[in-house]
CSV table of C-alpha atoms in Angstrom, one decimal:
chain,number,residue,atom,x,y,z
A,18,MET,CA,127.1,123.2,167.9
A,19,PRO,CA,128.7,126.7,167.4
A,20,ARG,CA,127.1,129.6,169.1
A,21,GLN,CA,124.7,131.5,167.0
A,22,HIS,CA,125.7,135.1,166.2
A,23,HIS,CA,122.6,137.2,166.7
A,24,ASP,CA,122.6,140.8,165.6
A,25,ALA,CA,123.4,142.9,168.6
A,26,VAL,CA,120.8,145.6,167.8
A,27,SER,CA,117.8,143.6,166.5
A,28,GLY,CA,118.3,140.2,168.0
A,29,GLN,CA,117.7,138.7,164.6
A,30,LEU,CA,119.6,135.7,163.3
A,31,SER,CA,122.1,136.8,160.6
A,32,CYS,CA,121.8,135.5,157.1
A,33,SER,CA,124.6,134.9,154.5
A,34,VAL,CA,123.1,134.7,151.0
A,35,VAL,CA,125.2,132.4,148.7
A,36,MET,CA,125.0,132.6,144.9
A,37,PRO,CA,127.2,130.5,142.6
A,38,THR,CA,127.7,131.7,139.1
A,39,ILE,CA,129.6,131.0,135.9
A,40,ALA,CA,129.1,134.5,134.3
A,41,TRP,CA,128.8,138.1,135.4
A,42,GLU,CA,126.2,138.9,132.8
A,43,GLY,CA,122.8,137.5,131.7
A,44,PHE,CA,120.2,136.5,134.3
A,45,PHE,CA,122.9,136.9,137.0
A,46,VAL,CA,122.6,140.7,136.9
A,47,ASN,CA,118.9,140.9,137.9
A,48,CYS,CA,119.1,138.1,140.4
A,49,ALA,CA,122.2,139.4,142.2
A,50,GLN,CA,120.9,142.9,142.2
A,51,ARG,CA,117.7,141.7,143.8
A,52,VAL,CA,119.7,140.1,146.6
A,53,LEU,CA,121.7,143.3,147.1
A,54,GLU,CA,118.4,145.2,147.3
A,55,LEU,CA,117.1,142.9,150.0
A,56,ILE,CA,120.3,142.8,152.2
A,57,GLU,CA,120.5,146.6,152.0
A,58,ALA,CA,117.1,147.0,153.4
A,59,PRO,CA,117.0,148.6,156.9
A,60,GLN,CA,115.7,145.5,158.6
A,61,ALA,CA,118.5,143.3,157.0
A,62,HIS,CA,121.6,145.1,158.1
A,63,SER,CA,123.1,141.9,159.5
A,64,ASP,CA,122.9,140.0,156.2
A,65,GLY,CA,125.8,139.3,153.9
A,66,PHE,CA,126.1,138.2,150.3
A,67,LEU,CA,128.7,135.8,148.9
A,68,VAL,CA,129.0,135.4,145.2
A,69,VAL,CA,131.2,132.5,144.1
A,70,PHE,CA,132.5,132.3,140.5
A,71,ASP,CA,132.9,128.7,139.5
A,72,GLY,CA,136.2,128.9,137.6
A,73,VAL,CA,138.7,131.6,136.9
A,74,PRO,CA,136.6,134.8,136.9
A,75,PRO,CA,137.0,137.6,134.5
A,76,LYS,CA,137.1,141.1,135.9
A,77,ALA,CA,133.8,141.7,137.8
A,78,PRO,CA,131.6,144.6,136.7
A,79,THR,CA,131.9,147.8,138.6
A,80,TRP,CA,128.4,147.7,140.1
A,81,LEU,CA,129.3,144.3,141.7
A,82,GLU,CA,132.8,145.3,142.9
A,83,GLN,CA,131.4,148.4,144.6
A,84,SER,CA,128.5,146.5,146.2
A,85,ARG,CA,128.3,144.8,149.6
A,86,ALA,CA,128.9,141.4,147.9
A,87,HIS,CA,131.9,139.4,148.9
A,88,LEU,CA,133.4,137.8,145.7
A,89,LEU,CA,135.0,134.4,145.8
A,90,ALA,CA,136.2,132.0,143.1
A,91,THR,CA,136.8,128.2,142.9
A,92,GLY,CA,139.8,128.6,140.6
A,93,HIS,CA,138.6,126.0,138.1
A,94,ASN,CA,135.2,124.7,137.1
A,95,SER,CA,134.1,122.4,139.9
A,96,GLY,CA,130.4,122.6,140.0
A,97,PRO,CA,127.9,124.4,142.3
A,98,ALA,CA,128.4,122.0,145.2
A,99,VAL,CA,132.1,123.0,145.5
A,100,ALA,CA,131.2,126.7,145.0
A,101,ARG,CA,128.6,126.6,147.7
A,102,ASN,CA,130.9,124.8,150.1
A,103,LEU,CA,133.5,127.4,149.6
A,104,ALA,CA,131.0,130.1,150.5
A,105,GLY,CA,129.7,128.2,153.4
A,106,ALA,CA,133.2,127.9,154.9
A,107,SER,CA,133.7,131.7,154.4
A,108,ALA,CA,130.3,132.9,155.6
A,109,THR,CA,129.7,134.3,159.1
A,110,GLY,CA,125.8,134.2,159.2
A,111,ASP,CA,123.8,131.9,161.4
A,112,ILE,CA,121.8,131.0,158.3
A,113,LEU,CA,123.1,130.1,154.8
A,114,MET,CA,120.6,131.1,152.2
A,115,PHE,CA,121.3,129.5,148.8
A,116,VAL,CA,120.1,131.1,145.7
A,117,ASP,CA,120.8,130.1,142.1
A,118,ALA,CA,122.1,132.7,139.6
A,119,ASP,CA,119.0,132.5,137.5
A,120,VAL,CA,116.6,132.8,140.4
A,121,GLU,CA,115.2,136.2,141.4
A,122,LEU,CA,113.9,136.3,145.0
A,123,HIS,CA,110.6,137.8,145.9
A,124,HIS,CA,110.8,140.8,148.2
A,125,ASP,CA,109.7,139.0,151.3
A,126,ALA,CA,111.7,135.8,150.8
A,127,LEU,CA,114.6,136.5,153.2
A,128,GLU,CA,112.3,137.8,155.9
A,129,ARG,CA,110.0,134.7,155.7
A,130,ILE,CA,113.1,132.4,156.0
A,131,ARG,CA,114.4,134.3,159.0
A,132,ARG,CA,111.0,134.1,160.7
A,133,HIS,CA,111.0,130.3,160.3
A,134,PHE,CA,114.4,129.9,162.0
A,135,GLU,CA,113.7,132.4,164.7
A,136,GLY,CA,110.3,130.9,165.5
A,137,ASP,CA,111.6,127.3,165.6
A,138,PRO,CA,115.0,126.7,167.2
A,139,GLN,CA,114.8,123.0,166.1
A,140,LEU,CA,114.4,123.8,162.4
A,141,ASP,CA,117.5,122.9,160.4
A,142,ALA,CA,116.5,123.8,156.8
A,143,VAL,CA,113.7,125.4,154.9
A,144,PHE,CA,113.1,125.9,151.2
A,145,GLY,CA,110.5,127.5,148.9
A,146,SER,CA,109.3,127.4,145.4
A,147,TYR,CA,109.3,129.0,142.0
A,148,ASP,CA,106.3,131.3,141.5
A,149,ASP,CA,103.7,130.7,138.8
A,150,ARG,CA,105.0,133.5,136.6
A,151,PRO,CA,108.3,132.1,135.1
A,152,ALA,CA,110.2,134.8,133.2
A,153,ALA,CA,111.3,132.8,130.1
A,154,PRO,CA,108.7,132.7,127.4
A,155,GLY,CA,108.0,129.6,125.3
A,156,LEU,CA,106.0,126.4,125.7
A,157,VAL,CA,108.8,124.2,127.2
A,158,SER,CA,110.1,126.9,129.5
A,159,GLN,CA,106.7,127.7,130.9
A,160,PHE,CA,105.8,124.0,131.3
A,161,ARG,CA,109.0,123.0,133.0
A,162,ASN,CA,108.9,125.9,135.5
A,163,LEU,CA,105.2,125.5,136.2
A,164,LEU,CA,105.8,121.8,136.9
A,165,HIS,CA,108.4,122.6,139.5
A,166,HIS,CA,106.1,125.2,141.0
A,167,HIS,CA,103.3,122.7,141.3
A,168,THR,CA,105.6,120.0,142.8
A,169,HIS,CA,106.6,122.3,145.6
A,170,THR,CA,103.4,124.2,146.2
A,171,SER,CA,101.4,121.0,146.5
A,172,HIS,CA,103.6,119.5,149.2
A,173,PRO,CA,104.0,122.0,152.0
A,174,GLY,CA,105.2,121.1,155.4
A,175,PRO,CA,107.9,118.6,156.7
A,176,ALA,CA,110.3,117.4,154.0
A,177,ARG,CA,113.1,114.9,153.6
A,178,THR,CA,114.8,116.7,150.8
A,179,PHE,CA,116.3,120.1,150.1
A,180,TRP,CA,116.4,122.6,147.3
A,181,ALA,CA,119.3,125.0,146.8
A,182,GLY,CA,117.6,127.1,144.2
A,183,CYS,CA,115.9,129.0,147.0
A,184,GLY,CA,116.6,127.3,150.3
A,185,ALA,CA,118.3,127.9,153.6
A,186,ILE,CA,120.1,125.8,156.2
A,187,ARG,CA,121.6,126.6,159.6
A,188,ARG,CA,125.3,127.1,159.0
A,189,SER,CA,126.3,125.0,162.0
A,190,ARG,CA,124.3,122.1,160.7
A,191,PHE,CA,125.7,122.6,157.2
A,192,LEU,CA,129.3,122.5,158.4
A,193,ALA,CA,128.6,119.5,160.7
A,194,LEU,CA,127.3,117.5,157.7
A,195,GLY,CA,130.3,118.4,155.5
A,196,GLY,CA,128.3,120.5,153.1
A,197,PHE,CA,127.3,119.4,149.6
A,198,ASP,CA,128.8,116.3,148.1
A,199,ARG,CA,131.7,117.6,146.0
A,200,HIS,CA,131.5,114.6,143.7
A,201,TYR,CA,128.6,116.3,141.9
A,202,GLU,CA,130.7,118.2,139.4
A,203,ARG,CA,127.8,119.8,137.5
A,204,PRO,CA,124.4,121.0,138.6
A,205,SER,CA,122.6,117.9,139.6
A,206,ILE,CA,120.9,116.5,142.7
A,207,GLU,CA,123.6,117.7,145.2
A,208,ASP,CA,120.9,119.5,147.1
A,209,ILE,CA,118.6,116.5,147.2
A,210,GLU,CA,121.4,114.4,148.5
A,211,LEU,CA,122.2,116.9,151.2
A,212,GLY,CA,118.6,117.0,152.3
A,213,MET,CA,118.4,113.2,152.5
A,214,ARG,CA,121.6,113.1,154.5
A,215,LEU,CA,120.3,115.8,156.9
A,216,ALA,CA,117.0,114.0,157.3
A,217,ALA,CA,118.8,110.7,157.9
A,218,ALA,CA,120.8,112.5,160.7
A,219,GLY,CA,117.6,113.5,162.4
A,220,GLY,CA,117.4,117.0,161.0
A,221,LYS,CA,114.1,118.9,160.7
A,222,LEU,CA,113.4,120.3,157.2
A,223,LEU,CA,110.4,122.3,156.0
A,224,LEU,CA,109.0,123.2,152.6
A,225,ASP,CA,107.2,126.6,152.7
A,226,PRO,CA,105.7,127.4,149.2
A,227,THR,CA,105.0,131.0,150.3
A,228,ILE,CA,108.8,131.6,150.0
A,229,LEU,CA,108.8,132.4,146.3
A,230,CYS,CA,111.2,133.3,143.6
A,231,THR,CA,111.0,133.9,139.8
A,232,HIS,CA,112.9,131.5,137.6
A,233,HIS,CA,114.6,133.0,134.5
A,234,LYS,CA,116.0,129.9,132.8
A,235,HIS,CA,115.1,129.2,129.2
A,236,TRP,CA,114.4,125.5,128.4
A,237,SER,CA,114.3,123.9,125.0
A,238,LEU,CA,112.8,120.4,124.5
A,239,ARG,CA,116.3,119.0,124.0
A,240,SER,CA,117.7,120.7,127.1
A,241,MET,CA,114.8,119.6,129.2
A,242,VAL,CA,115.1,115.9,128.2
A,243,VAL,CA,118.9,115.8,128.4
A,244,THR,CA,119.1,117.6,131.7
A,245,ASP,CA,116.3,115.6,133.3
A,246,ILE,CA,117.9,112.3,132.3
A,247,ARG,CA,121.6,113.0,132.7
A,248,GLN,CA,121.6,115.4,135.7
A,249,ARG,CA,118.5,114.4,137.6
A,250,ALA,CA,116.8,111.1,136.7
A,251,LEU,CA,120.0,109.0,136.5
A,252,PRO,CA,121.8,110.2,139.6
A,253,TRP,CA,118.5,110.4,141.6
A,254,SER,CA,117.5,106.9,140.6
A,255,ARG,CA,120.9,105.6,141.6
A,256,LEU,CA,120.7,107.5,144.9
A,257,MET,CA,117.2,106.1,145.6
A,258,ARG,CA,118.5,102.6,145.0
A,259,ARG,CA,121.2,103.1,147.6
A,260,ARG,CA,119.2,104.8,150.3
A,261,THR,CA,117.6,102.9,153.2
A,262,HIS,CA,115.3,105.5,154.7
A,263,GLY,CA,111.6,106.4,154.0
A,264,PRO,CA,110.3,108.1,150.8
A,265,VAL,CA,111.5,111.6,149.9
A,266,GLY,CA,108.1,112.8,148.7
A,267,LEU,CA,107.7,115.7,146.2
A,268,ASN,CA,107.8,114.1,142.7
A,269,LEU,CA,108.3,110.6,144.2
A,270,THR,CA,104.8,110.5,145.7
A,271,PRO,CA,102.7,107.4,145.1
A,272,ALA,CA,100.6,109.4,142.6
A,273,ALA,CA,103.8,110.4,140.7
A,274,ARG,CA,105.1,106.8,140.7
A,275,LEU,CA,101.7,105.5,139.5
A,276,SER,CA,101.7,108.1,136.8
A,277,GLY,CA,105.1,106.9,135.6
A,278,LEU,CA,103.9,103.3,135.5
A,279,LEU,CA,100.7,104.3,133.6
A,280,THR,CA,102.7,106.2,131.1
A,281,LEU,CA,104.9,103.2,130.4
A,282,VAL,CA,101.8,101.0,129.9
A,283,LEU,CA,100.2,103.7,127.7
A,284,VAL,CA,103.3,103.8,125.4
A,285,ALA,CA,103.4,100.0,125.3
A,286,CYS,CA,99.8,99.9,124.2
A,287,LEU,CA,100.3,102.5,121.5
A,288,VAL,CA,103.1,100.4,120.1
A,289,ALA,CA,100.9,97.3,120.2
A,290,LEU,CA,98.0,98.9,118.4
A,291,PRO,CA,98.9,97.4,114.9
A,292,TRP,CA,98.7,93.9,116.4
A,293,ALA,CA,95.9,94.2,119.0
A,294,ALA,CA,94.0,97.3,118.2
A,295,ALA,CA,90.9,96.8,120.3
A,296,PRO,CA,92.4,95.6,123.7
A,297,ALA,CA,95.4,97.9,123.4
A,298,GLY,CA,93.3,100.9,122.5
A,299,TRP,CA,91.0,100.4,125.4
A,300,VAL,CA,93.8,100.0,127.9
A,301,ALA,CA,95.6,103.0,126.4
A,302,LEU,CA,92.4,105.1,126.9
A,303,GLY,CA,92.0,103.9,130.5
A,304,CYS,CA,95.6,104.8,131.2
A,305,LEU,CA,95.2,108.3,129.7
A,306,LEU,CA,92.0,109.0,131.7
A,307,ALA,CA,93.7,107.8,134.9
A,308,LEU,CA,96.7,110.1,134.1
A,309,LEU,CA,94.4,113.1,133.6
A,310,GLY,CA,92.7,112.4,136.9
A,311,LEU,CA,95.9,111.9,138.9
A,312,ASN,CA,97.4,115.1,137.6
A,313,ARG,CA,94.3,117.3,137.4
A,314,HIS,CA,95.7,119.8,139.9
A,315,PHE,CA,98.8,120.5,137.8
A,316,TYR,CA,96.6,120.8,134.6
A,317,ALA,CA,94.4,123.2,136.4
A,318,ILE,CA,97.4,125.4,137.1
A,319,CYS,CA,98.4,125.3,133.4
A,320,LEU,CA,94.8,126.2,132.4
A,321,ARG,CA,94.7,129.1,134.9
A,322,VAL,CA,98.1,130.6,134.1
A,323,ARG,CA,98.3,130.1,130.3
A,324,GLY,CA,94.9,129.0,129.0
A,325,PRO,CA,93.4,126.0,127.2
A,326,GLY,CA,95.9,126.1,124.3
A,327,PHE,CA,98.8,125.8,126.6
A,328,LEU,CA,97.1,123.0,128.6
A,329,LEU,CA,96.6,120.9,125.4
A,330,ALA,CA,100.3,121.3,124.6
A,331,ALA,CA,101.5,120.7,128.2
A,332,ILE,CA,99.7,117.4,128.6
A,333,PRO,CA,101.9,115.5,126.0
A,334,LEU,CA,105.0,117.2,127.5
A,335,HIS,CA,104.0,116.0,130.9
A,336,LEU,CA,103.5,112.4,129.6
A,337,LEU,CA,106.9,112.6,127.9
A,338,TYR,CA,108.5,113.7,131.2
A,339,PHE,CA,106.9,110.7,133.0
A,340,PHE,CA,108.0,108.4,130.3
A,341,TYR,CA,111.7,109.1,130.2
A,342,SER,CA,111.9,109.6,134.0
A,343,SER,CA,110.2,106.2,134.7
A,344,LEU,CA,112.1,104.4,132.0
A,345,THR,CA,115.4,105.8,133.5
A,346,TYR,CA,114.4,104.5,136.9
A,347,ALA,CA,113.5,101.1,135.4
A,348,LEU,CA,116.9,100.9,133.6
A,349,VAL,CA,118.8,101.8,136.8
A,350,THR,CA,116.8,99.1,138.7
A,351,MET,CA,117.9,96.6,136.2
A,352,GLU,CA,121.5,97.9,136.4
A,353,HIS,CA,121.4,97.3,140.2
A,354,CYS,CA,119.9,93.8,139.8
A,355,TRP,CA,122.9,92.9,137.7
A,356,ARG,CA,125.5,94.9,139.7
A,357,PRO,CA,124.3,95.3,143.4
A,358,VAL,CA,125.8,98.2,145.4
A,359,PRO,CA,125.9,98.7,149.2
A,360,THR,CA,122.5,99.9,150.5
A,361,GLN,CA,124.0,102.9,152.3
A,362,LEU,CA,123.9,106.6,151.8
A,363,PRO,CA,127.3,108.1,150.7
A,364,ALA,CA,129.5,109.4,153.4
A,365,ALA,CA,129.7,113.1,154.0
A,366,PRO,CA,132.1,114.8,151.7
């Protein structure tokens, strides 16, 4: 493994923050300026910031050109995996810290990440979580971001996955693995796949939910469903059908899988009500009560953050999420029964 380049004065590991983007405006401004603020702090003088424009960039704003950021471009729209790989090859830091262009780091995020790596030489990757105060208003945006927050904060500790929205990996390990799989040409599960590949290679990964960031993305009902199915559930289900190692965890826990199954049964019972009202109704009620019990901790967060009205609206959204995610996995399973594929993780890009 390459020699680590500790800062000569402080002895700290150096960190290169990587942010892919497709625009110089919008959420990117606040999120990039927060990174600049953090790397310009006195204790972070060894840190760098690489901004990768995915495509042919227009002229960068003056504030960015005159900052400490190093600007790169992919030349044509290739997806965040290629953009991050380009930055990883150009970076000089011991640690690569990946941050999405709609993610605003908390003030202590970089320092928490650095302490993890300096305190555990065996640690290969660490990632954090969205906070419980998403910036985008609206029912769907608040629900979607709080669901992600709950998924990460309820599963601290060792992980077999990775999250590039707010996650870091040793650069030497990243390069040895070949980086993100470049075949993911749009934002998808390229970070999950990298985490699985790292875990399969014996890497040590950690989820620390105290490493927090604020998500600015706006979600509509349509964008949530389409994105979850096309860019997450489908590729993730196909990846899970190929992998041979243990469970990933997070939203694939036994409770989550059972929730998905119960939701499918619930929907089936509701459809059957006109023909078998009494038995279908009782089974549907049992499924609903079981779902409320299994997901009570997430619903408690919804109640605490946004109140009872939001909770009542979030529950059907959550059931919808379970329904299309589980249905997608079932369809992919059927697809593989008809058309088997090799049970092997894809090779490094």
